[in-house]
């Protein structure tokens, strides 16, 4: 056996081992890459006619109280359903440029801000927000989203902001069909589907505001008039008392010398 044969016999197993480790690292994410309590699995992802290795991050039923901050950048599918997440901070998904499916159903989310889904508007295809506690959203919460949004089974308050938010959705008719008004600016709409609201709630809010301003201005005007009337009457009363006081004063008697002077002059 030559020296080369000996070197190959010793180096080849090591090279094969390193090759296997590299393949495993590419195919399966390491434990440090996957958030605690989640299970991560790679899969083939075709994005913009390019072939990628995407990551399916499953954090379902992990007793999470907030969205993990260490999500891998190549996350394409993110399941956060059936946890205790109460808020979706602005720009929390900005570092996930490949995210296309997001499941936040069966949580405790109460509201959504303007930048809740900032950074994933172009890539997100499915957004599940069903079975939460969402009552109100910012009017631009779903702006520029191309995803199909599932929003049913939430205690919605039907107001101007919700009307604007749903109007800005790509699939707004489908989403609106699933919204029931738990409460509403119009009392007769409570408990009815959102699609049954045929009133422009934004104009209604404006008219309500204008009416409130008019009532406030009238109240101030009435207060000013009342004060002026009170001031005039108070001054009249003070003037009357002063006049009565002057009348009650004894008249000043004439001096004798003054009377003699007058007689002399005459």
mmCIF file of C-alpha atoms in Angstrom:
data_model
loop_
_atom_site.group_PDB
_atom_site.id
_atom_site.type_symbol
_atom_site.label_atom_id
_atom_site.label_comp_id
_atom_site.label_asym_id
_atom_site.label_seq_id
_atom_site.Cartn_x
_atom_site.Cartn_y
_atom_site.Cartn_z
ATOM 1 C CA UNK A 1 0.000 0.000 0.000
ATOM 2 C CA UNK A 2 1.437 3.295 -1.049
ATOM 3 C CA UNK A 3 1.547 6.438 1.062
ATOM 4 C CA UNK A 4 -1.227 7.967 -1.067
ATOM 5 C CA UNK A 5 -3.460 4.973 -0.452
ATOM 6 C CA UNK A 6 -2.897 5.289 3.279
ATOM 7 C CA UNK A 7 -3.757 9.033 3.210
ATOM 8 C CA UNK A 8 -6.917 8.422 1.207
ATOM 9 C CA UNK A 9 -8.049 5.611 3.462
ATOM 10 C CA UNK A 10 -7.755 7.889 6.468
ATOM 11 C CA UNK A 11 -9.079 11.121 4.915
ATOM 12 C CA UNK A 12 -12.032 9.757 2.947
ATOM 13 C CA UNK A 13 -14.170 8.762 5.965
ATOM 14 C CA UNK A 14 -13.564 12.173 7.525
ATOM 15 C CA UNK A 15 -14.526 13.917 4.275
ATOM 16 C CA UNK A 16 -17.710 11.854 4.023
ATOM 17 C CA UNK A 17 -18.582 12.698 7.616
ATOM 18 C CA UNK A 18 -18.106 16.419 6.998
ATOM 19 C CA UNK A 19 -20.181 16.181 3.814
ATOM 20 C CA UNK A 20 -22.990 14.474 5.722
ATOM 21 C CA UNK A 21 -22.920 17.124 8.445
ATOM 22 C CA UNK A 22 -23.145 19.914 5.864
ATOM 23 C CA UNK A 23 -26.126 18.246 4.210
ATOM 24 C CA UNK A 24 -27.861 17.821 7.565
ATOM 25 C CA UNK A 25 -27.256 21.454 8.422
ATOM 26 C CA UNK A 26 -28.790 22.521 5.126
ATOM 27 C CA UNK A 27 -31.787 20.229 5.321
ATOM 28 C CA UNK A 28 -32.584 20.517 9.033
ATOM 29 C CA UNK A 29 -32.254 23.755 11.039
ATOM 30 C CA UNK A 30 -30.215 23.537 14.179
ATOM 31 C CA UNK A 31 -31.850 23.771 17.555
ATOM 32 C CA UNK A 32 -30.352 27.234 18.094
ATOM 33 C CA UNK A 33 -32.144 28.545 14.971
ATOM 34 C CA UNK A 34 -35.593 27.405 16.058
ATOM 35 C CA UNK A 35 -37.410 29.431 18.746
ATOM 36 C CA UNK A 36 -37.934 27.742 22.081
ATOM 37 C CA UNK A 37 -41.070 25.631 22.153
ATOM 38 C CA UNK A 38 -41.355 25.531 18.352
ATOM 39 C CA UNK A 39 -40.657 22.877 15.739
ATOM 40 C CA UNK A 40 -38.892 23.895 12.531
ATOM 41 C CA UNK A 41 -38.740 22.024 9.254
ATOM 42 C CA UNK A 42 -37.307 23.037 5.904
ATOM 43 C CA UNK A 43 -39.156 22.663 2.620
ATOM 44 C CA UNK A 44 -38.774 23.723 -1.003
ATOM 45 C CA UNK A 45 -40.118 27.208 -1.613
ATOM 46 C CA UNK A 46 -40.630 28.765 -5.028
ATOM 47 C CA UNK A 47 -40.623 32.538 -4.674
ATOM 48 C CA UNK A 48 -40.519 34.985 -7.577
ATOM 49 C CA UNK A 49 -39.559 32.157 -9.972
ATOM 50 C CA UNK A 50 -36.563 31.339 -7.760
ATOM 51 C CA UNK A 51 -35.945 28.166 -5.783
ATOM 52 C CA UNK A 52 -35.395 28.614 -2.055
ATOM 53 C CA UNK A 53 -35.245 26.527 1.069
ATOM 54 C CA UNK A 54 -38.067 27.885 3.211
ATOM 55 C CA UNK A 55 -38.720 27.173 6.870
ATOM 56 C CA UNK A 56 -41.975 25.962 8.409
ATOM 57 C CA UNK A 57 -42.002 27.199 12.013
ATOM 58 C CA UNK A 58 -44.713 25.539 14.084
ATOM 59 C CA UNK A 59 -45.282 27.172 17.484
ATOM 60 C CA UNK A 60 -48.846 25.942 17.984
ATOM 61 C CA UNK A 61 -49.974 25.303 21.569
ATOM 62 C CA UNK A 62 -46.626 26.418 23.007
ATOM 63 C CA UNK A 63 -48.113 28.616 25.767
ATOM 64 C CA UNK A 64 -46.548 31.680 24.195
ATOM 65 C CA UNK A 65 -47.561 35.062 25.625
ATOM 66 C CA UNK A 66 -45.840 37.074 22.914
ATOM 67 C CA UNK A 67 -44.512 36.614 19.400
ATOM 68 C CA UNK A 68 -40.942 35.212 19.527
ATOM 69 C CA UNK A 69 -38.292 37.750 18.677
ATOM 70 C CA UNK A 70 -35.755 35.191 17.385
ATOM 71 C CA UNK A 71 -37.681 33.890 14.376
ATOM 72 C CA UNK A 72 -35.368 32.651 11.568
ATOM 73 C CA UNK A 73 -35.080 35.050 8.642
ATOM 74 C CA UNK A 74 -36.077 32.332 6.135
ATOM 75 C CA UNK A 75 -39.390 31.572 7.848
ATOM 76 C CA UNK A 76 -42.042 31.057 5.188
ATOM 77 C CA UNK A 77 -44.855 29.466 7.214
ATOM 78 C CA UNK A 78 -45.432 30.569 10.798
ATOM 79 C CA UNK A 79 -48.002 28.921 13.037
ATOM 80 C CA UNK A 80 -48.638 30.798 16.287
ATOM 81 C CA UNK A 81 -52.185 29.550 16.841
ATOM 82 C CA UNK A 82 -53.652 28.379 20.156
ATOM 83 C CA UNK A 83 -51.392 30.414 22.417
ATOM 84 C CA UNK A 84 -51.899 33.376 24.764
ATOM 85 C CA UNK A 85 -50.572 36.144 22.521
ATOM 86 C CA UNK A 86 -52.307 39.422 23.368
ATOM 87 C CA UNK A 87 -50.573 41.898 21.055
ATOM 88 C CA UNK A 88 -48.995 42.168 17.608
ATOM 89 C CA UNK A 89 -46.298 44.855 17.922
ATOM 90 C CA UNK A 90 -45.607 47.126 14.968
ATOM 91 C CA UNK A 91 -42.975 45.783 12.524
ATOM 92 C CA UNK A 92 -42.608 42.512 14.469
ATOM 93 C CA UNK A 93 -42.475 40.530 11.178
ATOM 94 C CA UNK A 94 -40.253 42.952 9.263
ATOM 95 C CA UNK A 95 -37.253 40.570 9.362
ATOM 96 C CA UNK A 96 -39.154 37.766 7.563
ATOM 97 C CA UNK A 97 -38.938 38.583 3.822
ATOM 98 C CA UNK A 98 -40.157 35.096 2.767
ATOM 99 C CA UNK A 99 -43.197 34.880 5.061
ATOM 100 C CA UNK A 100 -46.263 33.793 3.112
ATOM 101 C CA UNK A 101 -48.541 32.117 5.677
ATOM 102 C CA UNK A 102 -49.238 33.433 9.176
ATOM 103 C CA UNK A 103 -51.647 31.778 11.599
ATOM 104 C CA UNK A 104 -52.533 33.783 14.731
ATOM 105 C CA UNK A 105 -55.909 32.167 15.377
ATOM 106 C CA UNK A 106 -57.146 31.195 18.846
ATOM 107 C CA UNK A 107 -55.143 33.808 20.746
ATOM 108 C CA UNK A 108 -56.031 36.864 22.856
ATOM 109 C CA UNK A 109 -55.226 39.680 20.405
ATOM 110 C CA UNK A 110 -57.471 42.687 21.118
ATOM 111 C CA UNK A 111 -56.381 45.308 18.595
ATOM 112 C CA UNK A 112 -54.071 45.836 15.610
ATOM 113 C CA UNK A 113 -51.903 48.883 14.996
ATOM 114 C CA UNK A 114 -50.982 50.567 11.746
ATOM 115 C CA UNK A 115 -47.647 48.712 11.369
ATOM 116 C CA UNK A 116 -48.642 45.267 12.656
ATOM 117 C CA UNK A 117 -47.822 43.612 9.318
ATOM 118 C CA UNK A 118 -45.279 46.089 8.036
ATOM 119 C CA UNK A 119 -42.605 44.442 5.882
ATOM 120 C CA UNK A 120 -44.615 41.399 4.747
ATOM 121 C CA UNK A 121 -47.332 43.125 2.696
ATOM 122 C CA UNK A 122 -45.973 41.868 -0.635
ATOM 123 C CA UNK A 123 -45.199 38.253 0.332
ATOM 124 C CA UNK A 124 -47.962 37.285 2.770
ATOM 125 C CA UNK A 125 -50.649 35.180 1.106
ATOM 126 C CA UNK A 126 -52.740 33.906 4.030
ATOM 127 C CA UNK A 127 -53.371 35.653 7.364
ATOM 128 C CA UNK A 128 -55.576 33.921 9.930
ATOM 129 C CA UNK A 129 -56.788 36.160 12.786
ATOM 130 C CA UNK A 130 -59.929 34.214 13.623
ATOM 131 C CA UNK A 131 -61.040 33.379 17.171
ATOM 132 C CA UNK A 132 -59.317 36.278 18.914
ATOM 133 C CA UNK A 133 -60.626 39.234 20.935
ATOM 134 C CA UNK A 134 -60.159 41.866 18.262
ATOM 135 C CA UNK A 135 -62.695 44.665 18.625
ATOM 136 C CA UNK A 136 -60.940 47.477 16.775
ATOM 137 C CA UNK A 137 -58.112 47.989 14.296
ATOM 138 C CA UNK A 138 -56.246 50.943 12.880
ATOM 139 C CA UNK A 139 -57.751 52.077 9.582
ATOM 140 C CA UNK A 140 -54.477 51.175 7.802
ATOM 141 C CA UNK A 141 -53.830 47.874 9.606
ATOM 142 C CA UNK A 142 -54.467 45.852 6.415
ATOM 143 C CA UNK A 143 -53.357 48.486 3.916
ATOM 144 C CA UNK A 144 -51.250 47.159 1.035
ATOM 145 C CA UNK A 145 -51.771 43.552 2.184
ATOM 146 C CA UNK A 146 -52.324 41.153 -0.707
ATOM 147 C CA UNK A 147 -53.144 38.241 1.581
ATOM 148 C CA UNK A 148 -56.476 36.556 2.119
ATOM 149 C CA UNK A 149 -57.374 37.625 5.658
ATOM 150 C CA UNK A 150 -59.583 35.494 7.925
ATOM 151 C CA UNK A 151 -61.162 37.643 10.655
ATOM 152 C CA UNK A 152 -64.282 35.773 11.753
ATOM 153 C CA UNK A 153 -65.227 35.040 15.378
ATOM 154 C CA UNK A 154 -63.994 38.304 16.876
ATOM 155 C CA UNK A 155 -66.026 40.794 18.971
ATOM 156 C CA UNK A 156 -65.890 43.519 16.325
ATOM 157 C CA UNK A 157 -66.961 47.094 17.011
ATOM 158 C CA UNK A 158 -68.220 48.342 13.659
ATOM 159 C CA UNK A 159 -67.037 51.901 13.257
ATOM 160 C CA UNK A 160 -65.360 54.177 10.730
ATOM 161 C CA UNK A 161 -61.873 52.667 11.265
ATOM 162 C CA UNK A 162 -63.105 49.116 10.632
ATOM 163 C CA UNK A 163 -64.997 50.236 7.543
ATOM 164 C CA UNK A 164 -61.842 51.841 6.169
ATOM 165 C CA UNK A 165 -59.641 48.869 7.142
ATOM 166 C CA UNK A 166 -61.849 46.307 5.403
ATOM 167 C CA UNK A 167 -62.259 48.604 2.417
ATOM 168 C CA UNK A 168 -58.464 48.556 1.970
ATOM 169 C CA UNK A 169 -58.185 44.740 1.916
ATOM 170 C CA UNK A 170 -57.398 42.904 -1.304
ATOM 171 C CA UNK A 171 -60.203 40.387 -0.624
ATOM 172 C CA UNK A 172 -62.410 42.746 1.376
ATOM 173 C CA UNK A 173 -65.759 41.272 0.377
ATOM 174 C CA UNK A 174 -64.828 37.815 1.650
ATOM 175 C CA UNK A 175 -63.482 39.258 4.904
ATOM 176 C CA UNK A 176 -66.473 41.551 5.424
ATOM 177 C CA UNK A 177 -68.841 38.611 4.947
ATOM 178 C CA UNK A 178 -67.331 36.972 8.045
ATOM 179 C CA UNK A 179 -67.507 40.037 10.310
ATOM 180 C CA UNK A 180 -70.362 40.295 12.805
ATOM 181 C CA UNK A 181 -70.877 43.563 14.651
ATOM 182 C CA UNK A 182 -70.755 42.819 18.375
ATOM 183 C CA UNK A 183 -71.260 46.548 18.853
ATOM 184 C CA UNK A 184 -71.696 49.425 16.441
ATOM 185 C CA UNK A 185 -71.982 53.171 16.077
ATOM 186 C CA UNK A 186 -75.537 52.373 14.981
ATOM 187 C CA UNK A 187 -77.504 50.515 17.625
ATOM 188 C CA UNK A 188 -79.706 48.737 15.093
ATOM 189 C CA UNK A 189 -76.609 47.143 13.521
ATOM 190 C CA UNK A 190 -75.471 45.317 16.664
ATOM 191 C CA UNK A 191 -75.390 41.566 16.141
ATOM 192 C CA UNK A 192 -75.795 41.918 12.371
ATOM 193 C CA UNK A 193 -73.261 41.130 9.616
ATOM 194 C CA UNK A 194 -70.952 43.951 8.654
ATOM 195 C CA UNK A 195 -72.180 43.739 5.067
ATOM 196 C CA UNK A 196 -75.614 44.769 6.333
ATOM 197 C CA UNK A 197 -74.196 48.163 7.331
ATOM 198 C CA UNK A 198 -75.125 50.330 4.350
ATOM 199 C CA UNK A 199 -74.278 53.594 6.115
ATOM 200 C CA UNK A 200 -71.050 55.536 5.710
ATOM 201 C CA UNK A 201 -69.859 55.299 9.315
ATOM 202 C CA UNK A 202 -67.120 57.863 8.707
ATOM 203 C CA UNK A 203 -69.645 60.516 7.683
ATOM 204 C CA UNK A 204 -71.793 59.460 10.616
ATOM 205 C CA UNK A 205 -68.870 60.029 12.946
ATOM 206 C CA UNK A 206 -68.246 63.428 11.340
ATOM 207 C CA UNK A 207 -71.881 64.423 11.754
ATOM 208 C CA UNK A 208 -71.800 63.264 15.369
ATOM 209 C CA UNK A 209 -68.657 65.312 15.952
ATOM 210 C CA UNK A 210 -70.189 68.377 14.306
ATOM 211 C CA UNK A 211 -73.309 67.997 16.440
ATOM 212 C CA UNK A 212 -71.212 67.676 19.574
ATOM 213 C CA UNK A 213 -69.247 70.807 18.625
ATOM 214 C CA UNK A 214 -72.484 72.684 17.983
ATOM 215 C CA UNK A 215 -73.891 71.663 21.357
ATOM 216 C CA UNK A 216 -70.632 72.664 23.038
ATOM 217 C CA UNK A 217 -70.599 76.061 21.317
ATOM 218 C CA UNK A 218 -74.234 76.654 22.252
ATOM 219 C CA UNK A 219 -73.434 75.771 25.852
ATOM 220 C CA UNK A 220 -70.557 78.251 25.957
ATOM 221 C CA UNK A 221 -72.706 80.916 24.319
ATOM 222 C CA UNK A 222 -75.459 80.361 26.892
ATOM 223 C CA UNK A 223 -72.903 80.648 29.693
ATOM 224 C CA UNK A 224 -71.592 83.959 28.302
ATOM 225 C CA UNK A 225 -75.111 85.381 27.935
ATOM 226 C CA UNK A 226 -75.988 84.279 31.467
ATOM 227 C CA UNK A 227 -72.862 85.939 32.823
ATOM 228 C CA UNK A 228 -73.576 89.211 30.972
ATOM 229 C CA UNK A 229 -77.181 89.271 32.264
ATOM 230 C CA UNK A 230 -75.989 88.546 35.790
ATOM 231 C CA UNK A 231 -73.314 91.252 35.539
ATOM 232 C CA UNK A 232 -75.802 93.901 34.310
ATOM 233 C CA UNK A 233 -78.364 93.048 36.956
ATOM 234 C CA UNK A 234 -75.740 93.064 39.663
ATOM 235 C CA UNK A 235 -74.507 96.489 38.572
ATOM 236 C CA UNK A 236 -78.065 97.822 38.478
ATOM 237 C CA UNK A 237 -78.666 96.558 41.975
ATOM 238 C CA UNK A 238 -75.419 98.099 43.199
ATOM 239 C CA UNK A 239 -76.308 101.424 41.534
ATOM 240 C CA UNK A 240 -79.786 101.419 43.102
ATOM 241 C CA UNK A 241 -78.366 100.768 46.554
ATOM 242 C CA UNK A 242 -75.776 103.493 46.128
ATOM 243 C CA UNK A 243 -78.466 105.968 45.060
ATOM 244 C CA UNK A 244 -80.637 105.076 48.058
ATOM 245 C CA UNK A 245 -77.637 105.528 50.276
ATOM 246 C CA UNK A 246 -77.000 109.013 48.889
ATOM 247 C CA UNK A 247 -80.636 109.945 49.394
ATOM 248 C CA UNK A 248 -80.533 108.809 52.981
ATOM 249 C CA UNK A 249 -77.684 111.177 53.844
ATOM 250 C CA UNK A 250 -78.790 114.348 55.832
ATOM 251 C CA UNK A 251 -78.751 117.608 53.827
ATOM 252 C CA UNK A 252 -75.968 120.144 54.742
ATOM 253 C CA UNK A 253 -77.309 123.255 56.730
ATOM 254 C CA UNK A 254 -76.572 126.792 55.455
ATOM 255 C CA UNK A 255 -74.117 128.967 57.402
ATOM 256 C CA UNK A 256 -75.416 132.402 58.724
ATOM 257 C CA UNK A 257 -72.516 134.361 57.247
ATOM 258 C CA UNK A 258 -73.302 132.991 53.855
ATOM 259 C CA UNK A 259 -76.917 134.186 54.133
ATOM 260 C CA UNK A 260 -75.810 137.758 55.131
ATOM 261 C CA UNK A 261 -73.445 137.929 52.184
ATOM 262 C CA UNK A 262 -76.224 136.993 49.855
ATOM 263 C CA UNK A 263 -78.528 139.709 51.312
ATOM 264 C CA UNK A 264 -75.834 142.349 50.956
ATOM 265 C CA UNK A 265 -75.271 141.490 47.347
ATOM 266 C CA UNK A 266 -78.959 141.755 46.597
#
